[in-house]
CSV table of C-alpha atoms in Angstrom, one decimal:
chain,number,residue,atom,x,y,z
E,105,MET,CA,9.5,-14.6,21.1
E,106,ASP,CA,6.9,-16.4,23.7
E,107,THR,CA,8.8,-19.2,25.3
E,108,GLN,CA,5.5,-19.7,27.5
E,109,LYS,CA,4.2,-22.8,25.7
E,110,ARG,CA,2.6,-24.8,28.2
E,111,ARG,CA,0.3,-22.1,29.4
E,112,LYS,CA,-3.2,-22.0,28.7
E,113,THR,CA,-4.0,-19.1,26.4
E,114,THR,CA,-7.1,-16.8,26.2
E,115,PHE,CA,-8.6,-14.9,23.5
E,116,ALA,CA,-5.7,-12.3,25.3
E,117,ALA,CA,-3.1,-13.8,23.6
E,118,LEU,CA,-4.6,-12.5,19.9
E,119,ARG,CA,-4.4,-9.3,21.1
E,120,PRO,CA,-0.7,-8.4,21.1
E,121,ASN,CA,-1.2,-4.3,22.3
E,122,SER,CA,-2.0,-6.2,26.0
E,123,THR,CA,0.9,-7.6,26.3
E,124,LEU,CA,3.9,-5.5,24.2
E,125,PRO,CA,6.3,-2.9,26.1
E,126,GLY,CA,4.8,0.6,24.6
E,127,ALA,CA,8.2,1.1,22.8
E,128,ALA,CA,7.6,-2.2,20.6
E,129,LEU,CA,4.2,-0.7,19.7
E,130,ILE,CA,5.7,2.6,18.5
E,131,LEU,CA,8.2,1.3,16.0
E,132,ILE,CA,5.1,-0.8,15.1
E,133,ALA,CA,3.1,2.0,14.2
E,134,GLY,CA,6.1,3.7,12.2
E,135,THR,CA,7.5,1.2,10.4
E,136,VAL,CA,3.2,0.4,8.8
E,137,PHE,CA,2.4,4.0,8.6
E,138,SER,CA,5.9,4.3,6.3
E,139,ARG,CA,4.7,1.6,4.4
E,140,ILE,CA,1.6,3.7,3.2
E,141,GLY,CA,3.9,5.9,2.7
E,142,ASP,CA,6.5,3.3,-0.1
E,143,SER,CA,3.1,2.6,-1.3
E,144,LEU,CA,1.1,5.8,-2.4
E,145,ALA,CA,4.9,6.6,-3.8
E,146,SER,CA,5.3,3.9,-5.8
E,147,LEU,CA,1.9,3.5,-7.5
E,148,GLY,CA,2.2,7.3,-7.5
E,149,LEU,CA,5.2,6.6,-10.2
E,150,VAL,CA,3.2,3.8,-12.1
E,151,LEU,CA,0.2,6.2,-12.1
E,152,ASN,CA,2.9,9.1,-13.3
E,153,ALA,CA,4.1,7.0,-15.9
E,154,ALA,CA,0.9,6.2,-17.1
E,155,ASP,CA,-0.8,9.4,-17.6
E,156,LYS,CA,2.8,10.4,-19.2
E,157,GLY,CA,2.2,7.4,-21.9
E,158,ILE,CA,5.2,6.1,-20.8
E,159,HIS,CA,5.4,2.9,-22.6
E,160,TRP,CA,8.2,1.2,-20.2
E,161,GLY,CA,8.0,3.9,-17.4
E,162,VAL,CA,5.9,0.4,-14.8
E,163,THR,CA,8.9,-1.5,-15.6
E,164,GLU,CA,10.9,1.0,-14.7
E,165,VAL,CA,9.9,2.0,-11.6
E,166,LEU,CA,9.4,-1.9,-11.0
E,167,LEU,CA,13.2,-2.5,-11.5
E,168,ALA,CA,14.2,0.2,-10.0
E,169,GLU,CA,12.8,-1.2,-6.9
E,170,LEU,CA,13.5,-4.4,-7.1
E,171,LEU,CA,17.8,-4.3,-8.7
E,172,PRO,CA,18.9,-2.2,-5.7
E,173,THR,CA,17.5,-4.5,-3.0
E,174,VAL,CA,18.7,-7.5,-5.1
E,175,VAL,CA,22.6,-6.6,-6.1
E,176,ALA,CA,23.5,-4.8,-2.3
E,177,ALA,CA,22.0,-6.6,0.2
E,178,PRO,CA,24.7,-8.8,0.7
E,179,LEU,CA,27.3,-5.3,2.1
E,180,LEU,CA,24.6,-3.2,3.2
E,181,GLY,CA,23.4,-6.7,5.4
E,182,ALA,CA,27.1,-6.9,6.7
E,183,VAL,CA,27.4,-3.4,7.4
E,184,VAL,CA,23.8,-3.7,10.2
E,185,ASP,CA,25.9,-6.6,11.7
E,186,ARG,CA,29.2,-4.6,12.2
E,187,PHE,CA,28.1,-1.1,13.6
E,188,SER,CA,25.0,-0.6,16.2
E,189,ALA,CA,22.0,-1.2,14.6
E,190,ARG,CA,19.8,2.5,15.4
E,191,PRO,CA,22.7,4.8,14.3
E,192,VAL,CA,22.5,2.6,10.8
E,193,CYS,CA,18.7,2.6,10.9
E,194,LEU,CA,18.5,6.5,11.9
E,195,ALA,CA,20.8,7.2,8.8
E,196,ALA,CA,19.6,4.9,6.3
E,197,LEU,CA,15.6,6.4,7.1
E,198,LEU,CA,17.1,10.0,6.4
E,199,LEU,CA,18.1,9.3,3.0
E,200,GLN,CA,15.5,7.8,2.6
E,201,SER,CA,14.0,10.4,3.1
E,202,PHE,CA,15.7,13.2,1.3
E,203,ALA,CA,15.6,10.7,-1.6
E,204,LEU,CA,11.9,11.2,-1.6
E,205,GLY,CA,11.7,15.1,-0.8
E,206,ALA,CA,14.2,15.6,-3.6
E,207,ALA,CA,11.9,13.5,-5.6
E,208,THR,CA,8.7,15.4,-4.6
E,209,ALA,CA,10.7,18.9,-6.1
E,210,ILE,CA,12.1,17.1,-9.3
E,211,PRO,CA,9.0,16.5,-11.8
E,212,ALA,CA,11.9,14.9,-14.1
E,213,PHE,CA,9.9,11.5,-14.5
E,214,HIS,CA,13.3,9.3,-14.8
E,215,VAL,CA,15.8,11.6,-11.9
E,216,ARG,CA,12.0,10.4,-9.6
E,217,VAL,CA,13.2,6.7,-10.6
E,218,ALA,CA,16.8,7.0,-10.1
E,219,LEU,CA,15.8,9.1,-6.8
E,220,ILE,CA,13.0,5.7,-5.7
E,221,ALA,CA,16.2,3.7,-6.7
E,222,LEU,CA,18.1,5.4,-3.6
E,223,SER,CA,15.7,5.7,-1.6
E,224,GLY,CA,15.5,1.4,-2.0
E,225,LEU,CA,18.9,0.7,-1.6
E,226,ALA,CA,18.8,2.7,1.8
E,227,GLY,CA,15.6,1.0,2.3
E,228,VAL,CA,17.7,-2.7,2.5
E,229,ALA,CA,19.7,-1.3,5.2
E,230,SER,CA,17.0,0.3,7.1
E,231,VAL,CA,14.3,-2.6,7.1
E,232,ALA,CA,17.2,-5.5,7.9
E,233,ALA,CA,18.1,-2.8,10.9
E,234,ALA,CA,14.0,-2.6,12.3
E,235,PHE,CA,14.0,-6.4,12.0
E,236,LYS,CA,17.5,-6.8,14.6
E,237,MET,CA,16.0,-4.3,16.8
E,238,LEU,CA,12.8,-5.4,17.2
E,239,PRO,CA,13.5,-8.5,19.6
E,240,ALA,CA,16.0,-6.0,21.8
E,241,VAL,CA,12.7,-3.3,21.8
E,242,ALA,CA,9.7,-6.5,22.4
E,243,GLY,CA,12.0,-8.2,24.2
E,244,THR,CA,13.1,-11.9,23.3
E,245,GLU,CA,10.0,-14.2,25.0
E,246,ARG,CA,7.1,-11.2,23.0
E,247,THR,CA,9.0,-11.1,19.5
E,248,GLY,CA,7.1,-13.9,17.6
E,249,ARG,CA,3.5,-11.4,19.0
E,250,ALA,CA,5.2,-8.6,18.1
E,251,ASN,CA,6.2,-10.8,14.4
E,252,SER,CA,2.4,-11.4,14.2
E,253,LEU,CA,1.1,-7.6,14.7
E,254,LEU,CA,3.2,-6.1,12.9
E,255,THR,CA,2.7,-8.0,9.9
E,256,ALA,CA,-1.2,-7.5,10.5
E,257,GLY,CA,0.4,-4.1,10.7
E,258,MET,CA,1.4,-4.6,7.5
E,259,SER,CA,-1.2,-6.3,5.8
E,260,LEU,CA,-3.5,-3.7,6.5
E,261,ALA,CA,-1.3,-0.6,4.9
E,262,SER,CA,-1.1,-2.8,1.5
E,263,LEU,CA,-4.9,-2.6,1.8
E,264,ILE,CA,-5.1,1.2,2.8
E,265,GLY,CA,-1.8,2.0,0.3
E,266,PRO,CA,-3.2,1.0,-2.8
E,267,ALA,CA,-7.1,2.8,-2.7
E,268,LEU,CA,-5.2,5.8,-0.5
E,269,ALA,CA,-3.3,6.7,-3.7
E,270,GLY,CA,-5.7,6.1,-6.5
E,271,PHE,CA,-7.4,9.0,-4.6
E,272,LEU,CA,-4.8,11.7,-3.5
E,273,HIS,CA,-3.1,10.8,-7.4
E,274,SER,CA,-6.4,11.9,-8.5
E,275,VAL,CA,-6.6,15.4,-7.0
E,276,SER,CA,-3.2,17.2,-6.6
E,277,GLY,CA,-0.8,14.4,-8.3
E,278,THR,CA,2.5,12.7,-8.2
E,279,GLY,CA,4.5,15.2,-6.0
E,280,LEU,CA,2.1,15.0,-3.1
E,281,LEU,CA,2.6,11.1,-2.8
E,282,LEU,CA,6.4,11.5,-3.3
E,283,GLY,CA,5.6,14.2,-0.6
E,284,ALA,CA,4.3,12.1,2.2
E,285,ASP,CA,6.0,8.6,2.0
E,286,ALA,CA,9.2,11.9,2.3
E,287,VAL,CA,7.2,12.6,5.7
E,288,SER,CA,6.6,9.2,6.8
E,289,PHE,CA,10.5,8.4,6.8
E,290,LEU,CA,10.9,10.9,9.1
E,291,ILE,CA,7.8,9.7,11.3
E,292,LEU,CA,9.1,6.7,11.1
E,293,ALA,CA,13.4,8.2,12.0
E,294,GLY,CA,10.8,9.8,15.1
E,295,CYS,CA,9.5,6.7,16.2
E,296,THR,CA,12.9,4.8,16.3
E,297,MET,CA,14.8,7.1,18.1
E,298,ARG,CA,12.1,7.0,20.7
E,299,ALA,CA,11.4,3.0,20.8
E,300,VAL,CA,15.5,2.7,20.9
E,301,PRO,CA,17.7,4.0,22.9
E,302,ARG,CA,21.2,4.3,22.6
E,303,SER,CA,22.5,2.8,25.1
E,304,MET,CA,19.8,-0.8,24.5
E,305,ASP,CA,22.0,-4.0,23.2
E,306,VAL,CA,21.7,-4.9,19.7
E,307,ALA,CA,24.4,-7.9,18.9
E,308,ILE,CA,27.5,-6.6,17.1
E,309,SER,CA,29.3,-9.2,14.8
E,310,ARG,CA,32.8,-9.1,15.8
E,311,ARG,CA,34.1,-11.9,14.1
E,312,PRO,CA,37.2,-11.4,11.8
E,313,THR,CA,36.1,-13.5,9.3
E,314,SER,CA,32.8,-12.4,8.5
E,315,LYS,CA,31.9,-12.1,5.1
E,316,LEU,CA,29.2,-11.2,2.3
E,317,SER,CA,27.7,-14.1,1.8
E,318,ASP,CA,27.0,-14.7,6.0
E,319,GLY,CA,23.6,-13.5,5.4
E,320,TYR,CA,22.5,-16.4,2.7
E,321,ARG,CA,24.7,-18.9,4.3
E,322,ALA,CA,22.9,-18.6,7.0
E,323,LEU,CA,19.6,-18.7,5.5
E,324,ARG,CA,20.7,-21.6,3.7
E,325,HIS,CA,22.6,-23.5,6.8
E,326,THR,CA,20.6,-22.7,9.5
E,327,PRO,CA,19.1,-25.9,11.4
E,328,GLY,CA,14.9,-25.2,11.3
E,329,LEU,CA,15.0,-22.5,8.2
E,330,GLY,CA,17.7,-23.9,5.4
E,331,PRO,CA,15.0,-26.9,4.4
E,332,LEU,CA,11.9,-24.5,4.1
E,333,MET,CA,13.9,-21.6,2.4
E,334,PRO,CA,13.0,-23.7,-1.4
E,335,ALA,CA,9.3,-23.8,0.0
E,336,MET,CA,9.7,-19.3,0.2
E,337,ALA,CA,11.2,-18.9,-2.7
E,338,ALA,CA,8.3,-21.0,-4.7
E,339,VAL,CA,5.4,-18.7,-2.7
E,340,ILE,CA,6.9,-15.9,-3.5
E,341,LEU,CA,7.1,-16.7,-7.1
E,342,ALA,CA,3.7,-18.2,-7.4
E,343,THR,CA,2.2,-14.4,-6.3
E,344,SER,CA,4.0,-12.7,-8.5
E,345,ILE,CA,3.0,-14.9,-11.8
E,346,GLU,CA,-0.5,-14.4,-10.6
E,347,GLY,CA,0.3,-10.2,-9.3
E,348,VAL,CA,0.3,-9.8,-13.3
E,349,ALA,CA,-1.4,-13.2,-14.9
E,350,GLY,CA,-4.5,-12.2,-12.7
E,351,VAL,CA,-4.7,-8.9,-13.8
E,352,PHE,CA,-6.0,-10.2,-16.9
E,353,TYR,CA,-7.7,-12.9,-15.8
E,354,LEU,CA,-9.5,-12.3,-12.5
E,355,ARG,CA,-10.8,-8.8,-14.7
E,356,GLY,CA,-12.3,-11.4,-17.2
E,357,ILE,CA,-14.2,-13.4,-14.5
E,358,ALA,CA,-15.4,-9.8,-13.1
E,359,GLY,CA,-16.6,-9.6,-16.4
E,360,GLY,CA,-14.2,-6.3,-17.0
E,361,ASN,CA,-15.4,-4.8,-13.5
E,362,ASP,CA,-12.9,-3.0,-11.9
E,363,SER,CA,-14.3,-2.4,-8.6
E,364,VAL,CA,-15.4,-6.6,-8.2
E,365,TYR,CA,-11.5,-6.8,-9.6
E,366,GLY,CA,-10.1,-4.1,-6.6
E,367,LEU,CA,-12.9,-5.9,-3.8
E,368,PHE,CA,-10.9,-9.4,-4.7
E,369,LEU,CA,-7.4,-7.9,-4.1
E,370,ALA,CA,-8.6,-6.6,-0.4
E,371,THR,CA,-10.2,-10.0,0.3
E,372,TRP,CA,-6.4,-11.4,0.5
E,373,ALA,CA,-5.6,-8.4,2.8
E,374,LEU,CA,-8.6,-9.1,4.8
E,375,GLY,CA,-7.6,-12.5,5.0
E,376,SER,CA,-3.8,-11.7,6.1
E,377,VAL,CA,-4.3,-10.2,8.9
E,378,PRO,CA,-6.8,-12.8,11.3
E,379,GLY,CA,-3.7,-15.2,9.7
E,380,ALA,CA,-0.9,-13.0,10.8
E,381,LEU,CA,-2.7,-12.5,14.2
E,382,LEU,CA,-3.6,-16.3,15.0
E,383,ALA,CA,0.2,-17.3,14.4
E,384,GLY,CA,1.0,-14.7,16.8
E,385,ARG,CA,-0.9,-17.2,20.0
E,386,ALA,CA,1.3,-18.4,22.5
E,387,GLU,CA,1.2,-22.0,21.1
E,388,TRP,CA,2.3,-21.2,18.3
E,389,ALA,CA,6.1,-19.4,19.0
E,390,GLN,CA,7.8,-22.7,17.4
E,391,ARG,CA,5.4,-23.7,15.1
E,392,HIS,CA,7.5,-22.1,12.3
E,393,ARG,CA,7.7,-25.0,9.7
E,394,THR,CA,4.5,-25.8,10.6
E,395,LEU,CA,3.3,-21.9,9.8
E,396,ILE,CA,5.6,-21.7,6.5
E,397,LEU,CA,4.2,-24.4,5.0
E,398,GLY,CA,1.0,-24.8,6.5
E,399,GLY,CA,0.9,-20.8,5.1
E,400,VAL,CA,2.5,-22.0,1.7
E,401,LEU,CA,-0.3,-24.7,1.3
E,402,GLY,CA,-3.1,-21.9,2.5
E,403,ILE,CA,-1.7,-20.1,-0.9
E,404,SER,CA,-1.4,-22.8,-3.1
E,405,VAL,CA,-4.8,-24.3,-2.9
E,406,GLY,CA,-6.0,-20.7,-2.5
E,407,LEU,CA,-4.3,-20.2,-6.6
E,408,LEU,CA,-4.9,-23.1,-7.8
E,409,THR,CA,-8.7,-23.6,-7.2
E,410,VAL,CA,-8.9,-19.9,-7.9
E,411,GLY,CA,-7.1,-20.7,-11.7
E,412,LEU,CA,-9.5,-23.7,-11.6
E,413,VAL,CA,-13.0,-22.7,-11.8
E,414,PRO,CA,-13.3,-19.4,-13.0
E,415,LEU,CA,-16.3,-18.3,-11.1
E,416,ALA,CA,-16.7,-14.9,-9.1
E,417,GLY,CA,-18.5,-15.8,-6.2
E,418,LEU,CA,-15.4,-18.3,-5.0
E,419,VAL,CA,-12.8,-15.9,-5.5
E,420,PHE,CA,-13.9,-13.9,-2.7
E,421,PRO,CA,-13.5,-17.5,0.4
E,422,LEU,CA,-9.8,-18.9,-1.5
E,423,PHE,CA,-8.1,-15.8,-1.8
E,424,LEU,CA,-9.5,-15.1,2.2
E,425,VAL,CA,-8.2,-18.1,3.2
E,426,ALA,CA,-4.8,-17.5,0.8
E,427,GLY,CA,-4.7,-14.6,2.3
E,428,PHE,CA,-4.4,-16.1,5.8
E,429,GLY,CA,-1.7,-18.9,4.7
E,430,ASN,CA,0.3,-15.7,3.6
E,431,GLY,CA,0.1,-13.7,7.1
E,432,ALA,CA,0.7,-17.3,8.7
E,433,CYS,CA,3.5,-18.0,6.7
E,434,ASN,CA,4.9,-14.2,6.7
E,435,VAL,CA,5.1,-14.5,11.4
E,436,GLY,CA,6.7,-18.2,10.6
E,437,LEU,CA,9.7,-16.2,8.7
E,438,ARG,CA,10.3,-14.5,10.7
E,439,ASN,CA,9.7,-16.1,14.1
E,440,ALA,CA,11.8,-18.5,12.3
E,441,VAL,CA,15.0,-16.4,11.2
E,442,HIS,CA,15.0,-14.1,14.5
E,443,ASP,CA,14.9,-17.5,16.6
E,444,HIS,CA,17.3,-19.9,14.3
E,445,VAL,CA,19.8,-17.1,13.2
E,446,PRO,CA,22.3,-15.8,15.3
E,447,ALA,CA,21.8,-12.5,16.0
E,448,GLU,CA,25.0,-10.8,14.8
E,449,VAL,CA,24.6,-11.7,10.8
E,450,GLN,CA,20.5,-11.7,11.7
E,451,GLY,CA,20.4,-8.2,9.8
E,452,ASN,CA,22.6,-9.6,6.9
E,453,ALA,CA,20.4,-12.4,6.5
E,454,TRP,CA,16.9,-10.4,6.4
E,455,ALA,CA,19.3,-7.9,3.7
E,456,CYS,CA,19.6,-11.6,2.1
E,457,PHE,CA,16.5,-12.5,2.1
E,458,GLN,CA,15.0,-9.0,0.8
E,459,ALA,CA,17.6,-10.0,-1.8
E,460,LEU,CA,16.1,-13.1,-3.1
E,461,SER,CA,12.7,-12.2,-2.7
E,462,ARG,CA,13.1,-9.4,-4.7
E,463,SER,CA,14.6,-11.9,-7.5
E,464,CYS,CA,11.4,-14.2,-7.3
E,465,ILE,CA,9.1,-11.4,-7.3
E,466,GLY,CA,11.2,-10.6,-10.7
E,467,LEU,CA,11.3,-13.4,-12.5
E,468,GLY,CA,7.5,-13.7,-11.3
E,469,TYR,CA,7.1,-10.5,-13.2
E,470,LEU,CA,8.1,-12.0,-16.7
E,471,LEU,CA,6.1,-15.5,-16.0
E,472,GLY,CA,3.1,-14.0,-15.5
E,473,THR,CA,3.5,-10.8,-18.0
E,474,PRO,CA,1.0,-12.2,-21.0
E,475,ASN,CA,2.1,-14.6,-24.0
E,476,SER,CA,1.2,-16.5,-26.5
E,477,LEU,CA,2.3,-20.0,-24.6
E,478,ILE,CA,-0.2,-19.9,-21.8
E,479,SER,CA,-3.3,-18.3,-21.4
E,480,SER,CA,-3.6,-15.7,-18.7
E,481,GLN,CA,-5.6,-18.9,-16.8
E,482,GLY,CA,-2.9,-21.4,-17.3
E,483,GLN,CA,-0.5,-19.0,-15.3
E,484,VAL,CA,-2.9,-18.3,-12.8
E,485,ILE,CA,-3.1,-22.3,-12.3
E,486,ALA,CA,1.0,-23.1,-12.6
E,487,SER,CA,1.0,-19.6,-9.7
E,488,GLY,CA,-1.2,-22.4,-7.1
E,489,ALA,CA,0.9,-25.7,-9.0
E,490,ILE,CA,4.4,-24.5,-7.7
E,491,PRO,CA,3.8,-23.6,-4.1
E,492,LEU,CA,2.1,-26.8,-3.9
E,493,ALA,CA,4.8,-29.2,-5.9
E,494,ALA,CA,7.3,-27.3,-2.9
E,495,VAL,CA,4.9,-27.8,0.0
E,496,VAL,CA,5.1,-31.9,-0.8
E,497,TRP,CA,8.5,-31.9,-1.4
E,498,ALA,CA,9.1,-30.3,1.9
E,499,THR,CA,6.9,-32.7,3.7
E,500,LEU,CA,8.8,-36.1,1.5
E,501,THR,CA,11.9,-34.7,3.0
E,502,GLY,CA,10.6,-33.7,6.6
E,503,LEU,CA,9.9,-37.7,6.2
E,504,ARG,CA,12.7,-38.8,5.2
E,505,ARG,CA,14.8,-36.7,7.8
E,506,LYS,CA,12.6,-38.3,10.6
E,507,ARG,CA,13.4,-41.8,9.3
E,508,SER,CA,16.8,-41.8,8.7
E,509,GLY,CA,16.9,-40.1,11.8
E,510,GLN,CA,18.5,-36.5,11.0
E,511,PRO,CA,18.5,-33.5,13.3
E,512,ALA,CA,14.5,-32.4,13.5
E,513,LEU,CA,14.1,-28.7,12.3
E,514,ASN,CA,13.3,-27.4,15.5
E,515,GLU,CA,10.0,-27.6,16.1
E,516,THR,CA,8.2,-28.1,19.0
E,517,SER,CA,5.0,-29.9,19.8
E,518,GLY,CA,4.2,-26.9,21.6
């Protein structure tokens, strides 16, 4: 993380390529490429279910991606922390590639979903290990900029992946998309081997009393991070509610025009890129609380206003604001974990955060499903109100801490 907070920054701070080591750029590029591959495989199976008329197929795919992470995260995160992150990451990536390769060769839908679940299980370990290796590759003083560039790249991947998946599926079917994802994991494994030397020092937990719950404990009790977890859970829940309800509400605003609806979603992703890049500036390196709560506030205001004012012309600027907040929030969270959680439990902590995130996503999907009790517009309004309430609560809690003389959340003024 960049600790040179007093240095006068210039526009060069927005260009992480000029400061990050080449190894970090290789690792980030491989990760972004693999994320595009994940989008291809996931949407490919969803489209496959729709083509075959498998009514519960979409739900089956979503559950296959969610449940393994929720169940196995503490165990796999502990493995990442107890052993060298590099071989754990490479083994997990190879297992992911094997699972996707097998899914390419086997046309049976349910078998493919099971293999996707296996890949997701291995993905918990590979993602946690990559998170833990990033500071060692980028250098602790540049971790914030690395997180900024990685988050921006992920936003672009979420913009490119679905569009590319739709085109490729219409041309060649699901098999090509699954195969492309398998190749993307091999490419990421190659990038990891190139970027992370065998001799690189990545902290390993040698505490005899370590437990599977250490990751959750670190997220909850680490100063500067624990008090922000409710706001993170709220915004993940909210965006998941909108992700389902918005299909109906936003398409209604767009007059049923799917092209306009697609542009709505693209606007959010576009907004998150500058949000992530600006959050990587040196003066924001230690302002985790501001980035997270400010980002959550931007998301809540965007969603709440879209829900209250059903005008297509307003969706674009509001989704830019919400996307900007999303990018800033994600960078702030990654920096907070890297900065405040002890290195020897960072793998477990990030794996457990993945589990918490997927749990909120699953609940959000259920709450956003159309029903007779609340309209899709009401669900979108709720998706904006929930994180707004979390921001208000976190702000009031922070004020009470200051008045009572309790320790602050380790955020410097910059």
